[in-house]
Amino acid sequence: MASRKEGTGSTATSSSSTAGAAGKGKGKGGSGDSAVKQVQIDGLVVLKIIKHYQEEGQGTEVVQGVLLGLVVEDRLEITNCFPFPQHTEDDADFDEVQYQMEMMRSLRHVNIDHLHVGWYQSTYYGSFVTRALLDSQFSYQHAIEESVVLIYDPIKTAQGSLSLKAYRLTPKLMEVCKEKDFSPEALKKANITFEYMFEEVPIVIKNSHLINVLMWELEKKSAVADKHELLSLASSNHLGKNLQLLMDRVDEMSQDIVKYNTYMRNTSKQQQQKHQQRRQQENMQRQSRGEPPLPEEDLSKLFKPPQPPARMDSLLIAGQINTYCQNIKEFTAQNLGKLFMAQALQEYNN
Amino acid sequence: MSRFFTTGSDSESESSLSGEELVTKPVGGNYGKQPLLLSEDEEDTKRVVRSAKDKRFEELTNLIRTIRNAMKIRDVTKCLEEFELLGKAYGKAKSIVDKEGVPRFYIRILADLEDYLNELWEDKEGKKKMNKNNAKALSTLRQKIRKYNRDFESHITSYKQSADEDAEKNEEDSEGSSDEDEDEDGVSAATFLKKKSEAPSGESRKFLKKMDVRARDEDEDSEDSEDDEDWDTGSTSSDSDSEEEEGKQTALASRFLKKAPTTDEDKKAAEKKREDKAKKKHDRKSKRLDEEEEDNEGGEWERVRGGVPLVKEKPKMFAKGTEITHAVVIKKLNEILQARGKKGTDRAAQIELLQLLVQIAAENNLGEGVIVKIKFNIIASLYDYNPNLATYMKPEMWGKCLDCINELMDILFANPNIFVGENILEESENLHNADQPLRVRGCILTLVERMDEEFTKIMQNTDPHSQEYVEHLKDEAQVCAIIERVQRYLEEKGTTEEVCRIYLLRILHTYYKFDYKAHQRQLTPPEGSSKSEQDQAENEGEDSAVLMERLCKYIYAKDRTDRIRTCAILCHIYHHALHSRWYQARDLMLMSHLQDNIQHADPPVQILYNRTMVQLGICAFRQGLTKDAHNALLDIQSSGRAKELLGQGLLLRSLQERNQEQEKVERRRQVPFHLHINLELLECVYLVSAMLLEIPYMAAHESDARRRMISKQFHHQLRVGERQPLLGPPESMREHVVAASKAMKMGDWKTCHSFIINEKMNGKVWDLFPEADKVRTMLVRKIQEESLRTYLFTYSSVYDSISMETLSDMFELDLPTVHSIISKMIINEELMASLDQPTQTVVMHRTEPTAQQNLALQLAEKLGSLVENNERVFDHKQGTYGGYFRDQKDGYRKNEGYMRRGGYRQQQSQTAY
């Protein structure tokens, strides 16, 4: 708890968000066999990520970067980071690996932690549960077991509450990804649902004592900030956007289900046909007795069962919908509070 | 081995030597500068060193060497490449060649290459073995070289001659071919010297021989020789040696003859040739000759042939002293007409002959019947002058044609006793018997229709932005006058069908013209006394509206062919629309039911229909009926092919899709430029009316998920505008409309107005209307009204109530108008509000859901369908039980949805009251 309090100095509201994150993390990522139980982020890293987005990201574009640090017991300490350059069409032959290696080497020369412990990414209204993220996090976790992905939501941050979350793939999902079999049966067997795809790891932001002292002092000296974004009552825009995105996902989900439905129907139809044909064949054989029976495999080869649709996408969409719902819930809850407060104030004034 | 091969290889070694020589130039010092390889013509001038020449020739020889090498290894593909390069290099060296004559080595390679190719071509087995690329290259190259060599025919034949000589001589001199063939690398000075000394002697001999040949062949039938040449270059080389030899020699002779076509001898020969052609070889070569004649038009034979019929026939027109009677003239006429349509008849000469005949007939007072008859034929042959449909008449022909028709009409009007008709048989014609009415076969109507077609063709083929076009357009008056005359004539004598046809022609020349006089008259009510004499005289002319009415009514009543009536109706509508008689035009369009079955009509009628619809739309716009305007223009504009649909130009896009033939047909359908409807005006009218409809609609249904677009094109333009990263001030008409739409979206009518009506737009669009100011005032008012509506739709949620006076001030509309607009909106349930009479305010009810509420509703709907889909999946697993379950669920949910929405509304309205 101490460390968390220390964090309050750097950004006024980080404590609340981290508290929420931690709470949720406990609730969800309850699986004990995870390699990392806690992520401790240096204040420097947070500022660097924010700065990176401020300078390079805009609108729906995301920025990404590499996290550096080390593992202490079951705690992952992130002490530094560096950004990835934005992709453009001109430098298609840009070698990312080369760039990473060189960056890390250079950082090592100036005596900075150079262990690769994950990566970070900005997000647009919390739409980060995608295939791309899954794939890259899988490869990270495959190579470095402790690695996490930090999701930074600049829009929420702009509204006054720093939003930074650390995620890891659950071991179950890792298994599935390793086998690369996303058919309905495999997922069923793995017993995986959208709730158990990602686990959130609680975050603690840590600053040095000197900085904390400085913050305390500054807090005393500085007048009350002019703007209280946190108290802004204008909520419609944010809510509308979220709803819109949620709606898009729901549409996608619908389509996915329809696809799955047709698949089901096709399989059942074909199975019936196959039965009929088998029966016919049996009859034929009975008519011309004496001939050796034809192998049944031929048939199954002839009538290939329809390709089962990959269920991973729908899982991801479900996950994404879940995130949106959480977002909206959180947001509306906060706003309701604000509205009641405003009402109370109004009544008091009157 | 054929003889060709030997000569080929012979000269091959020769030229490869010469090629080598150039390469070894730096080593050989002075040798290189000696243009040994040039033809003997240059012998006298060769001492002068010309670096440019050397450079060019070196380029050529290098290429030639590569070709030789390629020939050796039978690499035809390479040959083809190099040959193309060679042709280019030769083109570059053209100026030098012009000065120096064609270099001999160049001719040599051409000749050798052709021989070589022919040989390869013959070698069937070899061809089979050849790989695909080579075989393909072989046929291409063979064709190419044949074409190319045609230009050098004389040189090549002369070269071949000398090559033969050389070969012979070589044999005589026992100059072992081994010596020459041996290799290309080691070239000694001795060979050079030998060559050098050899060449002139060979040449001189050749000259002698040439003279010989010429002398010998002079009497020979030159036609034969040419044919022979054609044959052997054209088809085979398997002829026996002797034939070949002779062919070549005679060909040479013919060359010589051709070169000096002005000599008497030649003329004689040519004439003789013609006769020969006609008599002996007609059966064998008629086809070939015809082709040749077609090709040679304007060539060197042209003059001779042009002269021949004249020479043959002019004196024979009528022998001197023959008494010129009807019979003789008619016979002559028939004689001339017999030739018509045959190949090889000179059409120009025929026309001249006919004109001569008219003169003779007139001089001898043979009566009008004959003259009319001949005149008919003259016009017919004038039309025939052009061999195909696509080309148009030359101006002088056109002038002649018009004059001729005019004269014919003069005669016909002057002599009412002449009957003219298509159905009068040749036998029953009465051309001279003055006692009975004269009867002449021929149809004046067809002639005039044809004339009209020709006129259209001329206009289609003239650049519309040139002075020439204006000149041609001046003829329109003449055409109209003729049509009018024919109309008058036919009204007296023609059948109803004919009258219908000529009426249609008249209509087609009237419908698109705006009647300024009638327009003026309408504007200023007749006061009579104050007007000047001239004005009155002008006003006496028939109103085009009245004229159209009369002509069209006649056609409606009497016509039996559907097409003429359709055309007439369309023209009538067009004319109405052009003169802003919207309701008449619309009613006629609706009554005719053309919209239902126009797709069965032929393309020209469809084009006319499209033009009419567009005109109708523009007319509606002028009247301020934006919706009608939009509907009328929608079909044409939404396709994006307005240009094509109106017959005002072909689209480049579809150029690949159609072949040459189709394109020609389409080109013929194009409407002449003076009938064009301004496309920019059309688009602007469409977009502006779309804007006036769409923007309020968009504002009203902003949050409706199932909102439909009224105009796709307009939306497309809006999107294009949005995509622009940097928005400058609008330049084009479209940008203006887009900018105006954006302003209107905000309810800012003043900005919208300034974007729609300003200097630029006036110049581009609005000034093109006959009553520009009226249109502009109408437009301003429309913009104000629609902006008011948009404003109310967009911002009603912000207001609790709004005073109508404020609105009327904002939009500069008078209070009653504002009142009526708002009332209409309330009645149509577009605006949830009520009017408070005493305070003159609009009180909003605020029953429209907000954006979030709307979104939430949509989301709910989507979730509903999601659940439904999900349950279907569930069904699969559960079987029939699930189905039952679902049905129940479905009903339940439906109910719920209904209840929910209804309840919501109710609740809202309750709170509002």
mmCIF file of C-alpha atoms in Angstrom, chain A residues 50-185:
data_model
loop_
_atom_site.group_PDB
_atom_site.id
_atom_site.type_symbol
_atom_site.label_atom_id
_atom_site.label_comp_id
_atom_site.label_asym_id
_atom_site.label_seq_id
_atom_site.Cartn_x
_atom_site.Cartn_y
_atom_site.Cartn_z
ATOM 1 C CA ILE A 50 2.022 9.082 -22.179
ATOM 2 C CA LYS A 51 4.515 11.252 -23.947
ATOM 3 C CA HIS A 52 4.888 8.778 -26.753
ATOM 4 C CA TYR A 53 1.199 8.784 -27.469
ATOM 5 C CA GLN A 54 0.958 12.526 -27.141
ATOM 6 C CA GLU A 55 3.587 12.979 -29.772
ATOM 7 C CA GLU A 56 2.879 10.275 -32.253
ATOM 8 C CA GLY A 57 -0.536 8.790 -31.796
ATOM 9 C CA GLN A 58 -3.748 10.439 -32.823
ATOM 10 C CA GLY A 59 -7.286 9.257 -33.337
ATOM 11 C CA THR A 60 -7.523 5.555 -33.968
ATOM 12 C CA GLU A 61 -3.818 5.124 -34.543
ATOM 13 C CA VAL A 62 -2.063 3.140 -31.865
ATOM 14 C CA VAL A 63 1.473 3.484 -30.641
ATOM 15 C CA GLN A 64 3.561 0.601 -29.403
ATOM 16 C CA GLY A 65 6.788 0.116 -27.581
ATOM 17 C CA VAL A 66 8.966 -2.263 -25.637
ATOM 18 C CA LEU A 67 9.047 -2.572 -21.851
ATOM 19 C CA LEU A 68 12.299 -3.232 -20.047
ATOM 20 C CA GLY A 69 12.823 -4.353 -16.531
ATOM 21 C CA LEU A 70 13.413 -7.401 -14.405
ATOM 22 C CA VAL A 71 11.593 -10.013 -12.428
ATOM 23 C CA VAL A 72 11.894 -10.042 -8.672
ATOM 24 C CA GLU A 73 10.233 -13.077 -7.170
ATOM 25 C CA ASP A 74 6.656 -12.925 -8.386
ATOM 26 C CA ARG A 75 6.814 -9.233 -9.072
ATOM 27 C CA LEU A 76 7.603 -7.791 -12.455
ATOM 28 C CA GLU A 77 9.392 -4.487 -12.205
ATOM 29 C CA ILE A 78 9.239 -2.330 -15.281
ATOM 30 C CA THR A 79 11.924 0.254 -15.083
ATOM 31 C CA ASN A 80 12.228 1.603 -18.575
ATOM 32 C CA CYS A 81 10.768 1.443 -22.035
ATOM 33 C CA PHE A 82 11.355 2.612 -25.555
ATOM 34 C CA PRO A 83 8.925 3.224 -28.412
ATOM 35 C CA PHE A 84 8.596 1.516 -31.728
ATOM 36 C CA PRO A 85 8.697 3.812 -34.701
ATOM 37 C CA GLN A 86 5.387 4.235 -36.521
ATOM 38 C CA HIS A 87 4.993 2.070 -39.552
ATOM 39 C CA THR A 88 4.907 3.795 -42.877
ATOM 40 C CA GLU A 89 4.719 2.394 -46.337
ATOM 41 C CA ASP A 90 8.124 3.687 -47.395
ATOM 42 C CA ASP A 91 10.179 1.646 -44.968
ATOM 43 C CA ALA A 92 8.614 -1.709 -45.559
ATOM 44 C CA ASP A 93 11.953 -3.387 -45.111
ATOM 45 C CA PHE A 94 12.396 -1.911 -41.669
ATOM 46 C CA ASP A 95 13.802 -4.625 -39.479
ATOM 47 C CA GLU A 96 12.061 -4.534 -36.128
ATOM 48 C CA VAL A 97 14.160 -7.176 -34.488
ATOM 49 C CA GLN A 98 17.321 -5.449 -35.494
ATOM 50 C CA TYR A 99 15.973 -2.189 -34.139
ATOM 51 C CA GLN A 100 15.043 -3.760 -30.813
ATOM 52 C CA MET A 101 18.347 -5.460 -30.376
ATOM 53 C CA GLU A 102 20.243 -2.332 -31.105
ATOM 54 C CA MET A 103 18.113 -0.234 -28.821
ATOM 55 C CA MET A 104 18.595 -2.661 -25.999
ATOM 56 C CA ARG A 105 22.308 -2.844 -26.597
ATOM 57 C CA SER A 106 22.582 0.899 -26.559
ATOM 58 C CA LEU A 107 20.577 1.125 -23.368
ATOM 59 C CA ARG A 108 22.777 -1.461 -21.807
ATOM 60 C CA HIS A 109 25.774 0.693 -22.554
ATOM 61 C CA VAL A 110 24.298 3.468 -20.452
ATOM 62 C CA ASN A 111 23.577 1.041 -17.673
ATOM 63 C CA ILE A 112 19.826 0.717 -17.979
ATOM 64 C CA ASP A 113 17.921 -2.493 -17.418
ATOM 65 C CA HIS A 114 17.927 -4.225 -20.720
ATOM 66 C CA LEU A 115 15.796 -7.230 -20.069
ATOM 67 C CA HIS A 116 12.821 -7.504 -22.319
ATOM 68 C CA VAL A 117 9.729 -7.959 -20.146
ATOM 69 C CA GLY A 118 6.861 -7.111 -22.457
ATOM 70 C CA TRP A 119 5.379 -4.355 -24.526
ATOM 71 C CA TYR A 120 2.871 -1.563 -24.352
ATOM 72 C CA GLN A 121 0.190 -0.298 -26.662
ATOM 73 C CA SER A 122 -2.219 2.588 -26.700
ATOM 74 C CA THR A 123 -5.888 1.968 -27.341
ATOM 75 C CA TYR A 124 -8.869 3.789 -28.786
ATOM 76 C CA TYR A 125 -11.876 3.606 -26.479
ATOM 77 C CA GLY A 126 -10.669 0.342 -25.097
ATOM 78 C CA SER A 127 -10.764 -1.551 -28.357
ATOM 79 C CA PHE A 128 -7.677 -3.592 -27.869
ATOM 80 C CA VAL A 129 -8.928 -7.152 -27.728
ATOM 81 C CA THR A 130 -7.875 -8.076 -31.209
ATOM 82 C CA ARG A 131 -6.249 -10.871 -33.040
ATOM 83 C CA ALA A 132 -3.075 -8.868 -33.532
ATOM 84 C CA LEU A 133 -2.714 -8.271 -29.825
ATOM 85 C CA LEU A 134 -3.397 -11.887 -29.065
ATOM 86 C CA ASP A 135 -0.818 -13.097 -31.554
ATOM 87 C CA SER A 136 1.940 -10.819 -30.493
ATOM 88 C CA GLN A 137 1.308 -11.330 -26.799
ATOM 89 C CA PHE A 138 1.341 -15.032 -27.423
ATOM 90 C CA SER A 139 4.695 -14.865 -29.115
ATOM 91 C CA TYR A 140 6.026 -12.686 -26.317
ATOM 92 C CA GLN A 141 4.785 -14.976 -23.631
ATOM 93 C CA HIS A 142 6.025 -17.936 -25.567
ATOM 94 C CA ALA A 143 9.512 -16.533 -25.676
ATOM 95 C CA ILE A 144 9.621 -14.741 -22.326
ATOM 96 C CA GLU A 145 7.319 -16.261 -19.832
ATOM 97 C CA GLU A 146 6.893 -13.228 -17.604
ATOM 98 C CA SER A 147 6.096 -10.688 -20.274
ATOM 99 C CA VAL A 148 3.008 -8.540 -19.975
ATOM 100 C CA VAL A 149 1.238 -6.089 -22.238
ATOM 101 C CA LEU A 150 0.456 -2.660 -20.880
ATOM 102 C CA ILE A 151 -2.649 -1.055 -22.329
ATOM 103 C CA TYR A 152 -2.762 2.679 -22.076
ATOM 104 C CA ASP A 153 -6.044 4.453 -22.731
ATOM 105 C CA PRO A 154 -5.272 8.038 -23.650
ATOM 106 C CA ILE A 155 -8.897 9.144 -23.834
ATOM 107 C CA LYS A 156 -9.736 8.102 -20.341
ATOM 108 C CA THR A 157 -6.519 9.636 -19.188
ATOM 109 C CA ALA A 158 -7.466 12.885 -20.836
ATOM 110 C CA GLN A 159 -10.682 12.830 -18.844
ATOM 111 C CA GLY A 160 -8.721 12.939 -15.691
ATOM 112 C CA SER A 161 -8.056 9.396 -14.580
ATOM 113 C CA LEU A 162 -4.929 7.624 -15.688
ATOM 114 C CA SER A 163 -5.825 4.359 -17.302
ATOM 115 C CA LEU A 164 -3.070 1.825 -17.507
ATOM 116 C CA LYS A 165 -3.649 -1.881 -17.382
ATOM 117 C CA ALA A 166 -1.389 -4.880 -17.554
ATOM 118 C CA TYR A 167 -2.609 -8.068 -19.191
ATOM 119 C CA ARG A 168 -1.341 -11.558 -19.702
ATOM 120 C CA LEU A 169 -2.714 -14.508 -21.538
ATOM 121 C CA THR A 170 -4.047 -17.231 -19.303
ATOM 122 C CA PRO A 171 -2.174 -20.529 -19.361
ATOM 123 C CA LYS A 172 -5.246 -22.141 -20.873
ATOM 124 C CA LEU A 173 -5.219 -19.803 -23.782
ATOM 125 C CA MET A 174 -1.514 -20.301 -24.171
ATOM 126 C CA GLU A 175 -2.156 -23.987 -24.602
ATOM 127 C CA VAL A 176 -4.769 -23.412 -27.246
ATOM 128 C CA CYS A 177 -2.616 -20.942 -29.098
ATOM 129 C CA LYS A 178 0.289 -23.300 -29.055
ATOM 130 C CA GLU A 179 -1.758 -25.936 -30.791
ATOM 131 C CA LYS A 180 -3.156 -23.452 -33.231
ATOM 132 C CA ASP A 181 -6.410 -25.326 -33.331
ATOM 133 C CA PHE A 182 -9.325 -22.936 -33.022
ATOM 134 C CA SER A 183 -12.048 -25.328 -34.074
ATOM 135 C CA PRO A 184 -15.162 -25.416 -31.902
ATOM 136 C CA GLU A 185 -14.258 -28.833 -30.536
#
